[in-house]
Amino acid sequence: MTVMVLIGAQWGDEGKGKATDLYGGRVQWVVRYQGGNNAGHTVVLPDGQSFALHLIPSGILTPGVTNVIGNGVVIDPGVLLTELSGLEERGVDTSRLLISADAHLIMPYHVAIDRVSERYLGKAKIGTTGRGIGPAYQDKVARLGVRVQDLLDPSILAQKVEAALDVKNQLLVKIYNRRALDRARIVDEVLAQAEGFRHRIADTRLVLGEAARRGEHILLEGSQGTLLDVDHGTYPYVTSSNPTAGGASVGSGLGPTSITAVLGILKAYTTRVGSGPFPTELHDEWGEYLRKTGGEIGVTTGRLRRCGWFDAVIARYASRVNGITDYFLTKLDVLSSLETVPICVAYDVDGERVEDMPMTQTGFHHATPVYEQMPGWFEDISGCRTFEELPANARAYVRRLEELSLSRISAIGVGPGRDQTIVLHDVLSGS
Ligand code: GDP
Ligand code: IMO
Ligand code: MG
């Protein structure tokens, strides 16, 4: 039995959707364990069709896989229905999707507060996706949240929405100068939406625990990335959940001892969307070059992604906080045609060389990259399927990243397609 956690090693958008899809054919279960529709996971099928998934696990595109939205996820019911119908219109079988009764709901007031509070932060804004993620998790922790199971009991639902709105409406009207929201309207709307998915509501931690006991393969698909983790990321410029591997256990109900592999998805360079520090960010033509060549435009918000060279300090940090057993290095093809490829091997923090993540926010803000230059390659590598077929300089680049990142690289992406992958080790079988 393999329970594999798949996580983003950087600031998200590393190619988790493609990686999940690649392993989808060999697992019985794919589970989302945190985040919500702030995620945008692109999957390109062998026939060239491209799908952008936000809330639904990427395993939905693989026939036979049962997909689970775990208890750690926050669900916008309207988005769920729209995403489901969009998939169905394109001929995707969505019958195998279960939703945890304990997952929290993103309500209209969460979305309203997310947007208006960002506006009030002005220059200090986080640059959220505006999907209500932070406010929904705030309510969960404040014990004011509305859960999927509340949809099964209209009177409890009404009480919970009323309790939440008591405070939210004060906030919206008195602080943010917005209109108050109507309880009955919200309750009626979500109850109507629930009709579209109530048959999918399940005790998913029981279902998954039983599957693990039967020895089935389970893939726990993270969204966002290590440095967007509310505990381990570049706080406060983070999301409001735990994308790191520990969150997979909490957000699915599978105990930590059942996890047998942690696959870190690592881009061959670095990108970030939204505000916050980013030591290797390029503000020159090279940043533009990576953005153009790598197609670095947000899947969820359409924002241009900030781009920079590979940062080994971050990769080492991701290896440590996630207990990464293997890396999937994506987008190596984007680096073809460069004379030299810089790698950030350490930081200079106020004149001192630092090999690991600085302890404080100030230290990270002051970090400037210490680069090592690797010779580049000019060949188109998108057709390579074995490591040996890669140009010698591309192989040397991969080996150097592996050495610096402290975990083995088991797969390499050379294009967006499922088959555009070089497999070095079989992560699922551990060989
Ligand atoms: P996710 O959020 O981690 O799933 O990543 P996104 O889907 O937001 O962004 C990754 C983008 O890179 C998508 O457009 C993928 O199709 C694409 N992609 C993934 N792996 C590769 C690769 O190895 N090479 C290239 N050129 N594109 C890739
Ligand atoms: P995937 O799963 C990249 C970023 C936002 C913002 C911060 C907080 O596609 O990798 P939030 O709306 O979560 O409160 O925003 O996190 N962010 C992402 N960046 N990829 C994502 O998801 C992201 N999800 C959130 O841009 O900086
Ligand atoms: Mg994405």
Short mmCIF file of C-alpha atoms and ligand atoms in Angstrom, two decimals:
data_model
loop_
_atom_site.label_atom_id
_atom_site.label_comp_id
_atom_site.label_asym_id
_atom_site.label_seq_id
_atom_site.Cartn_x
_atom_site.Cartn_y
_atom_site.Cartn_z
CA MET A 1 0.00 0.00 0.00
CA THR A 2 1.23 3.49 -0.80
CA VAL A 3 -0.18 6.64 0.68
CA MET A 4 1.70 9.34 -1.18
CA VAL A 5 1.51 13.03 -0.38
CA LEU A 6 2.13 15.31 -3.34
CA ILE A 7 3.08 18.85 -2.34
CA GLY A 8 4.33 22.07 -3.89
CA ALA A 9 7.89 22.77 -2.80
CA GLN A 10 7.94 26.50 -3.61
CA TRP A 11 5.17 29.15 -3.84
CA GLY A 12 2.62 27.09 -5.76
CA ASP A 13 2.09 26.48 -9.49
CA GLU A 14 4.96 24.00 -9.63
CA GLY A 15 2.97 21.57 -11.79
CA LYS A 16 1.10 19.59 -9.11
CA GLY A 17 -1.86 18.99 -11.44
CA LYS A 18 0.32 17.40 -14.09
CA ALA A 19 2.10 15.24 -11.49
CA THR A 20 -1.17 14.07 -9.91
CA ASP A 21 -2.49 13.21 -13.35
CA LEU A 22 0.67 11.25 -14.15
CA TYR A 23 0.22 8.97 -11.11
CA GLY A 24 -3.59 8.95 -11.37
CA GLY A 25 -3.68 5.81 -13.47
CA ARG A 26 -1.92 3.83 -10.74
CA VAL A 27 -3.85 4.89 -7.64
CA GLN A 28 -7.40 4.17 -6.54
CA TRP A 29 -7.89 7.44 -4.63
CA VAL A 30 -6.96 11.08 -5.09
CA VAL A 31 -7.68 13.36 -2.14
CA ARG A 32 -7.49 17.15 -1.81
CA TYR A 33 -6.63 17.94 1.82
CA GLN A 34 -6.46 21.76 2.12
CA GLY A 35 -7.11 25.01 0.34
CA GLY A 36 -10.05 25.61 -1.92
CA ASN A 37 -10.70 27.29 -5.23
CA ASN A 38 -7.68 29.54 -4.74
CA ALA A 39 -5.83 26.69 -6.49
CA GLY A 40 -5.48 26.36 -10.25
CA HIS A 41 -4.14 23.02 -11.44
CA THR A 42 -3.58 22.53 -15.15
CA VAL A 43 -3.71 19.07 -16.65
CA VAL A 44 -3.00 18.37 -20.31
CA LEU A 45 -4.31 15.01 -21.44
CA PRO A 46 -2.50 12.86 -24.03
CA ASP A 47 -5.07 13.93 -26.66
CA GLY A 48 -4.04 17.55 -26.08
CA GLN A 49 -7.16 18.63 -24.15
CA SER A 50 -6.29 21.04 -21.34
CA PHE A 51 -8.23 21.26 -18.07
CA ALA A 52 -7.95 23.85 -15.29
CA LEU A 53 -9.09 22.41 -11.96
CA HIS A 54 -9.64 24.57 -8.90
CA LEU A 55 -11.49 22.65 -6.21
CA ILE A 56 -11.93 19.16 -7.59
CA PRO A 57 -8.95 16.78 -7.29
CA SER A 58 -6.93 16.32 -10.50
CA GLY A 59 -7.66 12.57 -10.32
CA ILE A 60 -11.14 13.32 -11.70
CA LEU A 61 -9.63 13.13 -15.20
CA THR A 62 -8.53 9.52 -14.70
CA PRO A 63 -11.33 6.97 -15.13
CA GLY A 64 -11.65 4.59 -12.18
CA VAL A 65 -10.14 6.91 -9.57
CA THR A 66 -12.33 7.88 -6.62
CA ASN A 67 -11.77 11.50 -5.74
CA VAL A 68 -12.23 13.00 -2.30
CA ILE A 69 -12.53 16.56 -1.10
CA GLY A 70 -11.19 16.10 2.41
CA ASN A 71 -12.16 17.69 5.71
CA GLY A 72 -9.28 20.20 5.48
CA VAL A 73 -10.63 21.87 2.33
CA VAL A 74 -12.89 24.93 2.22
CA ILE A 75 -15.67 24.58 -0.34
CA ASP A 76 -17.56 27.30 -2.18
CA PRO A 77 -20.76 25.41 -3.12
CA GLY A 78 -21.45 27.54 -6.19
CA VAL A 79 -17.91 26.99 -7.50
CA LEU A 80 -18.22 23.27 -6.84
CA LEU A 81 -21.35 23.03 -8.97
CA THR A 82 -19.94 25.16 -11.77
CA GLU A 83 -16.73 23.13 -11.86
CA LEU A 84 -18.66 19.86 -11.87
CA SER A 85 -20.95 20.92 -14.69
CA GLY A 86 -18.01 22.30 -16.70
CA LEU A 87 -16.30 18.90 -16.47
CA GLU A 88 -19.50 17.02 -17.30
CA GLU A 89 -20.07 19.19 -20.39
CA ARG A 90 -16.66 18.10 -21.60
CA GLY A 91 -17.55 14.45 -21.13
CA VAL A 92 -15.72 13.83 -17.84
CA ASP A 93 -17.34 11.25 -15.57
CA THR A 94 -17.72 13.00 -12.19
CA SER A 95 -19.67 10.25 -10.47
CA ARG A 96 -16.66 9.25 -8.36
CA LEU A 97 -16.35 12.32 -6.17
CA LEU A 98 -16.93 12.27 -2.42
CA ILE A 99 -17.08 15.30 -0.17
CA SER A 100 -16.21 15.27 3.52
CA ALA A 101 -19.08 16.09 5.85
CA ASP A 102 -16.53 18.01 7.95
CA ALA A 103 -15.19 20.28 5.22
CA HIS A 104 -16.03 23.94 5.81
CA LEU A 105 -18.07 26.08 3.45
CA ILE A 106 -17.04 29.36 1.90
CA MET A 107 -20.08 31.58 2.31
CA PRO A 108 -20.87 34.79 0.39
CA TYR A 109 -19.74 36.90 3.38
CA HIS A 110 -16.29 35.25 3.27
CA VAL A 111 -15.81 36.30 -0.34
CA ALA A 112 -17.08 39.82 0.40
CA ILE A 113 -14.75 40.21 3.39
CA ASP A 114 -11.73 38.79 1.53
CA ARG A 115 -12.09 41.37 -1.23
CA VAL A 116 -12.91 44.38 0.88
CA SER A 117 -10.25 43.70 3.53
CA GLU A 118 -7.55 43.44 0.84
CA ARG A 119 -8.63 46.83 -0.45
CA TYR A 120 -8.32 48.27 3.06
CA LEU A 121 -4.83 46.86 3.49
CA GLY A 122 -3.69 49.01 0.55
CA LYS A 123 0.05 48.60 0.01
CA ALA A 124 0.22 45.94 2.73
CA LYS A 125 -2.24 43.66 0.90
CA ILE A 126 -1.47 39.94 0.66
CA GLY A 127 -2.60 39.76 -2.96
CA THR A 128 -5.09 36.98 -2.19
CA THR A 129 -7.09 35.27 -4.90
CA GLY A 130 -10.22 36.98 -3.50
CA ARG A 131 -12.06 33.67 -3.20
CA GLY A 132 -12.90 33.92 0.51
CA ILE A 133 -10.28 31.40 1.57
CA GLY A 134 -8.76 33.32 4.49
CA PRO A 135 -12.08 34.44 6.03
CA ALA A 136 -13.49 30.87 5.78
CA TYR A 137 -10.47 29.42 7.60
CA GLN A 138 -10.69 32.25 10.15
CA ASP A 139 -14.25 31.19 10.96
CA LYS A 140 -13.20 27.53 11.19
CA VAL A 141 -10.58 28.35 13.81
CA ALA A 142 -12.91 30.80 15.58
CA ARG A 143 -15.50 27.97 15.75
CA LEU A 144 -17.95 30.05 13.77
CA GLY A 145 -17.71 28.04 10.58
CA VAL A 146 -20.44 26.33 8.58
CA ARG A 147 -19.66 22.76 7.58
CA VAL A 148 -20.88 20.57 4.74
CA GLN A 149 -22.84 18.44 7.20
CA ASP A 150 -24.84 21.50 8.28
CA LEU A 151 -26.47 21.41 4.85
CA LEU A 152 -28.20 18.21 5.96
CA ASP A 153 -30.00 20.03 8.80
CA PRO A 154 -31.63 23.31 7.67
CA SER A 155 -32.39 24.54 11.19
CA ILE A 156 -28.78 24.11 12.34
CA LEU A 157 -27.62 25.75 9.13
CA ALA A 158 -29.87 28.75 9.75
CA GLN A 159 -28.60 29.07 13.35
CA LYS A 160 -24.99 28.93 12.25
CA VAL A 161 -25.38 31.44 9.47
CA GLU A 162 -27.24 33.74 11.87
CA ALA A 163 -24.46 33.52 14.47
CA ALA A 164 -21.83 34.23 11.86
CA LEU A 165 -23.78 37.08 10.22
CA ASP A 166 -24.33 38.83 13.57
CA VAL A 167 -20.66 39.69 13.53
CA LYS A 168 -20.02 39.83 9.78
CA ASN A 169 -22.77 42.31 9.08
CA GLN A 170 -21.41 44.65 11.75
CA LEU A 171 -18.02 44.37 10.11
CA LEU A 172 -19.34 44.84 6.59
CA VAL A 173 -21.58 47.79 7.43
CA LYS A 174 -19.74 49.64 10.20
CA ILE A 175 -16.11 49.09 9.23
CA TYR A 176 -16.16 48.45 5.52
CA ASN A 177 -19.16 50.56 4.54
CA ARG A 178 -20.88 47.73 2.64
CA ARG A 179 -24.42 46.47 2.56
CA ALA A 180 -25.55 43.90 5.15
CA LEU A 181 -26.22 40.38 3.86
CA ASP A 182 -29.54 38.66 4.37
CA ARG A 183 -29.55 35.42 6.36
CA ALA A 184 -32.63 33.85 4.79
CA ARG A 185 -31.36 34.51 1.29
CA ILE A 186 -27.99 32.92 2.02
CA VAL A 187 -29.57 29.89 3.67
CA ASP A 188 -32.03 29.35 0.80
CA GLU A 189 -29.28 29.69 -1.76
CA VAL A 190 -26.88 27.19 -0.18
CA LEU A 191 -29.69 24.72 0.51
CA ALA A 192 -30.64 24.87 -3.17
CA GLN A 193 -26.99 24.39 -4.16
CA ALA A 194 -26.66 21.46 -1.76
CA GLU A 195 -29.28 19.55 -3.76
CA GLY A 196 -26.66 19.30 -6.48
CA PHE A 197 -24.12 17.45 -4.33
CA ARG A 198 -25.76 16.07 -1.17
CA HIS A 199 -25.44 12.52 -2.53
CA ARG A 200 -21.67 12.96 -2.50
CA ILE A 201 -21.40 13.86 1.20
CA ALA A 202 -19.61 11.12 3.10
CA ASP A 203 -17.60 10.24 6.20
CA THR A 204 -14.45 10.43 4.11
CA ARG A 205 -12.01 9.75 6.93
CA LEU A 206 -13.74 6.42 7.52
CA VAL A 207 -13.85 5.63 3.80
CA LEU A 208 -10.16 6.50 3.36
CA GLY A 209 -9.12 4.65 6.52
CA GLU A 210 -10.83 1.52 5.21
CA ALA A 211 -9.20 1.92 1.79
CA ALA A 212 -5.78 2.24 3.43
CA ARG A 213 -6.50 -0.89 5.50
CA ARG A 214 -7.34 -2.79 2.31
CA GLY A 215 -3.93 -1.77 0.95
CA GLU A 216 -5.17 0.54 -1.80
CA HIS A 217 -3.01 3.31 -3.25
CA ILE A 218 -3.98 6.79 -2.14
CA LEU A 219 -2.58 10.06 -3.44
CA LEU A 220 -3.04 13.11 -1.23
CA GLU A 221 -2.91 16.10 -3.55
CA GLY A 222 -1.80 19.38 -2.01
CA SER A 223 -2.58 22.78 -3.38
CA GLN A 224 -0.46 25.96 -3.03
CA GLY A 225 3.06 25.26 -1.76
CA THR A 226 5.47 25.04 1.17
CA LEU A 227 6.23 28.76 1.32
CA LEU A 228 2.53 29.63 1.27
CA ASP A 229 1.94 27.46 4.38
CA VAL A 230 0.47 29.47 7.26
CA ASP A 231 3.00 27.93 9.69
CA HIS A 232 6.07 27.29 7.55
CA GLY A 233 5.69 29.87 4.79
CA THR A 234 6.63 33.50 4.35
CA TYR A 235 4.05 34.71 6.87
CA PRO A 236 2.01 36.92 6.60
CA TYR A 237 2.27 36.55 2.80
CA VAL A 238 0.80 33.05 2.86
CA THR A 239 -2.48 31.26 2.41
CA SER A 240 -4.56 30.32 5.47
CA SER A 241 -4.02 26.54 5.48
CA ASN A 242 -1.22 23.97 5.73
CA PRO A 243 -0.13 22.79 2.26
CA THR A 244 2.94 21.11 3.81
CA ALA A 245 2.95 17.33 4.22
CA GLY A 246 1.78 17.45 7.84
CA GLY A 247 -1.42 19.10 6.64
CA ALA A 248 -2.17 16.05 4.51
CA SER A 249 -2.77 13.96 7.58
CA VAL A 250 -4.89 16.57 9.34
CA GLY A 251 -6.86 17.42 6.21
CA SER A 252 -7.69 13.84 5.21
CA GLY A 253 -7.98 12.01 8.53
CA LEU A 254 -5.31 9.47 7.54
CA GLY A 255 -2.84 9.19 10.41
CA PRO A 256 0.81 10.20 9.80
CA THR A 257 2.09 6.62 10.08
CA SER A 258 0.06 5.62 7.02
CA ILE A 259 2.02 8.01 4.77
CA THR A 260 4.71 6.13 2.87
CA ALA A 261 6.06 8.72 0.40
CA VAL A 262 6.19 12.49 0.09
CA LEU A 263 6.67 13.77 -3.45
CA GLY A 264 7.76 17.40 -3.70
CA ILE A 265 6.91 19.17 -6.94
CA LEU A 266 9.78 21.51 -7.73
CA LYS A 267 9.96 23.89 -10.66
CA ALA A 268 13.38 24.16 -12.35
CA TYR A 269 13.16 27.91 -11.62
CA THR A 270 10.93 29.87 -9.21
CA THR A 271 7.62 31.71 -9.49
CA ARG A 272 5.30 33.49 -7.11
CA VAL A 273 1.85 35.14 -7.43
CA GLY A 274 0.73 37.87 -5.04
CA SER A 275 2.75 39.94 -2.58
CA GLY A 276 5.68 38.98 -0.37
CA PRO A 277 9.44 38.51 -0.39
CA PHE A 278 11.11 36.54 -3.20
CA PRO A 279 14.94 36.63 -3.08
CA THR A 280 15.67 35.36 -6.62
CA GLU A 281 12.98 37.44 -8.32
CA LEU A 282 14.16 38.94 -11.61
CA HIS A 283 12.98 42.42 -12.46
CA ASP A 284 14.89 42.49 -15.74
CA GLU A 285 14.49 40.93 -19.18
CA TRP A 286 15.32 37.48 -17.76
CA GLY A 287 12.22 37.56 -15.57
CA GLU A 288 10.22 38.43 -18.67
CA TYR A 289 11.98 35.64 -20.58
CA LEU A 290 10.99 33.02 -17.97
CA ARG A 291 7.42 34.34 -17.85
CA LYS A 292 7.04 34.17 -21.61
CA THR A 293 8.86 30.89 -22.20
CA GLY A 294 7.23 29.19 -19.21
CA GLY A 295 3.74 30.65 -19.86
CA GLU A 296 3.71 31.96 -16.29
CA ILE A 297 0.21 33.42 -16.01
CA GLY A 298 -2.05 32.50 -13.08
CA VAL A 299 -4.69 29.84 -13.79
CA THR A 300 -7.12 31.21 -11.20
CA THR A 301 -6.75 34.99 -11.38
CA GLY A 302 -4.95 35.53 -14.69
CA ARG A 303 -2.24 37.53 -12.90
CA LEU A 304 1.29 37.50 -14.29
CA ARG A 305 3.51 35.32 -12.11
CA ARG A 306 6.68 36.83 -10.70
CA CYS A 307 9.67 34.82 -11.96
CA GLY A 308 13.23 34.12 -10.79
CA TRP A 309 16.04 31.56 -10.85
CA PHE A 310 16.06 28.32 -8.90
CA ASP A 311 16.53 28.78 -5.16
CA ALA A 312 18.24 25.85 -3.42
CA VAL A 313 17.80 27.37 0.04
CA ILE A 314 14.05 27.02 -0.43
CA ALA A 315 14.36 23.48 -1.80
CA ARG A 316 16.43 22.38 1.21
CA TYR A 317 13.86 23.96 3.49
CA ALA A 318 11.02 22.17 1.66
CA SER A 319 12.89 18.86 1.96
CA ARG A 320 13.14 19.35 5.70
CA VAL A 321 9.67 20.61 6.63
CA ASN A 322 7.86 18.11 4.41
CA GLY A 323 10.12 15.09 4.88
CA ILE A 324 10.34 14.88 1.09
CA THR A 325 11.34 11.43 -0.13
CA ASP A 326 11.39 12.32 -3.85
CA TYR A 327 11.26 15.34 -6.09
CA PHE A 328 9.46 15.78 -9.41
CA LEU A 329 11.44 18.50 -11.17
CA THR A 330 9.13 20.30 -13.62
CA LYS A 331 9.64 22.66 -16.56
CA LEU A 332 13.28 21.83 -17.26
CA ASP A 333 12.45 22.42 -20.94
CA VAL A 334 11.79 26.11 -20.20
CA LEU A 335 15.50 26.58 -19.41
CA SER A 336 16.73 25.39 -22.80
CA SER A 337 18.56 28.03 -24.88
CA LEU A 338 20.31 29.85 -22.03
CA GLU A 339 24.07 30.42 -22.20
CA THR A 340 24.38 29.91 -18.45
CA VAL A 341 21.79 28.97 -15.84
CA PRO A 342 22.21 30.58 -12.43
CA ILE A 343 21.33 28.63 -9.27
CA CYS A 344 20.91 30.39 -5.95
CA VAL A 345 22.94 28.20 -3.57
CA ALA A 346 22.85 30.43 -0.47
CA TYR A 347 21.82 33.91 0.65
CA ASP A 348 23.78 36.93 1.66
CA VAL A 349 21.98 38.38 4.65
CA ASP A 350 23.49 41.70 5.69
CA GLY A 351 26.97 40.58 4.66
CA GLU A 352 26.76 37.07 6.08
CA ARG A 353 26.49 33.90 3.96
CA VAL A 354 23.44 31.88 5.01
CA GLU A 355 22.75 28.33 3.75
CA ASP A 356 19.32 27.86 5.35
CA MET A 357 16.09 29.83 5.63
CA PRO A 358 16.70 32.83 7.89
CA MET A 359 14.89 32.53 11.20
CA THR A 360 13.13 35.88 10.95
CA GLN A 361 10.97 37.68 8.42
CA THR A 362 13.50 40.55 8.43
CA GLY A 363 16.33 38.14 7.62
CA PHE A 364 14.40 36.77 4.64
CA HIS A 365 13.52 40.27 3.44
CA HIS A 366 17.22 41.17 3.50
CA ALA A 367 18.33 37.96 1.75
CA THR A 368 20.07 38.45 -1.59
CA PRO A 369 20.97 35.42 -3.68
CA VAL A 370 24.47 33.97 -3.93
CA TYR A 371 24.58 32.47 -7.44
CA GLU A 372 26.53 29.65 -8.95
CA GLN A 373 26.56 29.60 -12.78
CA MET A 374 25.93 26.35 -14.61
CA PRO A 375 26.62 26.01 -18.34
CA GLY A 376 23.37 25.92 -20.33
CA TRP A 377 22.15 23.80 -23.25
CA PHE A 378 20.51 24.74 -26.53
CA GLU A 379 18.82 21.52 -27.62
CA ASP A 380 15.02 21.16 -27.52
CA ILE A 381 14.56 18.55 -24.76
CA SER A 382 10.75 18.27 -24.95
CA GLY A 383 11.04 14.94 -26.80
CA CYS A 384 13.51 13.33 -24.36
CA ARG A 385 12.11 10.38 -22.43
CA THR A 386 15.22 9.05 -20.68
CA PHE A 387 17.79 10.81 -18.56
CA GLU A 388 20.57 9.73 -20.93
CA GLU A 389 18.87 11.53 -23.84
CA LEU A 390 19.21 14.89 -22.07
CA PRO A 391 22.17 17.06 -23.10
CA ALA A 392 25.14 16.68 -20.71
CA ASN A 393 24.71 20.21 -19.34
CA ALA A 394 21.01 19.62 -18.59
CA ARG A 395 21.95 16.42 -16.76
CA ALA A 396 24.61 18.28 -14.79
CA TYR A 397 22.04 20.96 -13.87
CA VAL A 398 19.60 18.33 -12.59
CA ARG A 399 22.32 16.53 -10.60
CA ARG A 400 23.47 19.80 -9.05
CA LEU A 401 19.90 20.66 -8.00
CA GLU A 402 19.55 17.21 -6.47
CA GLU A 403 22.77 17.63 -4.52
CA LEU A 404 21.73 21.05 -3.24
CA SER A 405 18.12 20.09 -2.46
CA LEU A 406 18.86 17.11 -0.19
CA SER A 407 16.29 14.74 -1.78
CA ARG A 408 16.53 12.59 -4.88
CA ILE A 409 14.94 13.73 -8.14
CA SER A 410 12.75 10.89 -9.36
CA ALA A 411 10.97 12.49 -12.29
CA ILE A 412 11.67 15.36 -14.68
CA GLY A 413 9.08 17.32 -16.66
CA VAL A 414 10.10 18.33 -20.18
CA GLY A 415 6.71 19.63 -21.32
CA PRO A 416 3.12 20.04 -20.08
CA GLY A 417 1.85 16.72 -21.46
CA ARG A 418 1.47 13.60 -19.32
CA ASP A 419 3.98 11.72 -21.48
CA GLN A 420 6.50 14.56 -21.44
CA THR A 421 8.12 13.15 -18.36
CA ILE A 422 11.40 11.37 -17.66
CA VAL A 423 11.00 8.85 -14.86
CA LEU A 424 14.15 8.01 -12.91
CA HIS A 425 12.62 6.16 -9.96
CA ASP A 426 9.17 4.71 -9.47
CA VAL A 427 7.88 6.64 -6.47
CA LEU A 428 4.78 4.50 -6.01
CA SER A 429 6.65 1.24 -5.75
CA GLY A 430 9.61 2.87 -3.98
CA SER A 431 12.16 1.49 -6.47
P1 GDP B 1 -0.10 23.62 -10.14
O1 GDP B 1 -0.92 24.70 -9.52
O2 GDP B 1 1.07 23.23 -9.27
O3 GDP B 1 -0.89 22.42 -10.58
O4 GDP B 1 0.56 24.25 -11.45
P2 GDP B 1 -0.19 25.14 -12.56
O5 GDP B 1 -1.05 24.26 -13.36
O6 GDP B 1 -0.80 26.34 -11.92
O7 GDP B 1 1.05 25.68 -13.40
C1 GDP B 1 1.96 24.82 -13.99
C2 GDP B 1 1.94 25.05 -15.51
O8 GDP B 1 3.07 24.41 -16.10
C3 GDP B 1 0.74 24.42 -16.21
O9 GDP B 1 0.41 25.23 -17.30
C4 GDP B 1 1.25 23.07 -16.67
O10 GDP B 1 0.56 22.58 -17.82
C5 GDP B 1 2.67 23.41 -17.03
N1 GDP B 1 3.65 22.32 -16.86
C6 GDP B 1 3.70 21.37 -15.89
N2 GDP B 1 4.84 20.64 -16.02
C7 GDP B 1 5.51 21.15 -17.09
C8 GDP B 1 6.76 20.86 -17.71
O11 GDP B 1 7.50 19.99 -17.30
N3 GDP B 1 7.12 21.64 -18.79
C9 GDP B 1 6.33 22.66 -19.26
N4 GDP B 1 6.76 23.36 -20.29
N5 GDP B 1 5.15 22.96 -18.68
C10 GDP B 1 4.75 22.23 -17.62
P1 IMO B 2 -1.93 26.30 -6.71
O1 IMO B 2 -2.60 25.17 -5.99
C1 IMO B 2 0.02 30.19 -6.39
C2 IMO B 2 -1.41 32.83 -3.20
C3 IMO B 2 -2.13 34.10 -3.56
C4 IMO B 2 -1.71 35.01 -2.41
C5 IMO B 2 -1.69 34.05 -1.23
C6 IMO B 2 -2.94 34.08 -0.37
O2 IMO B 2 -2.43 26.56 -8.08
O3 IMO B 2 -0.44 26.18 -6.62
P2 IMO B 2 -5.42 33.14 -0.72
O4 IMO B 2 -6.44 33.46 -1.77
O5 IMO B 2 -5.02 31.71 -0.66
O6 IMO B 2 -5.78 33.69 0.62
O7 IMO B 2 -4.11 33.98 -1.20
O8 IMO B 2 -1.51 32.75 -1.79
N1 IMO B 2 -1.98 31.59 -3.76
C7 IMO B 2 -1.40 30.89 -4.73
N2 IMO B 2 -0.30 31.13 -5.47
N3 IMO B 2 -0.68 29.04 -6.58
C8 IMO B 2 -1.77 28.77 -5.82
O9 IMO B 2 -2.41 27.59 -5.88
C9 IMO B 2 -2.21 29.73 -4.88
N4 IMO B 2 -3.24 29.79 -4.01
C10 IMO B 2 -3.08 30.93 -3.33
O10 IMO B 2 -1.71 34.60 -4.81
O11 IMO B 2 -0.39 35.46 -2.61
MG MG B 3 -1.64 26.60 -9.97
#
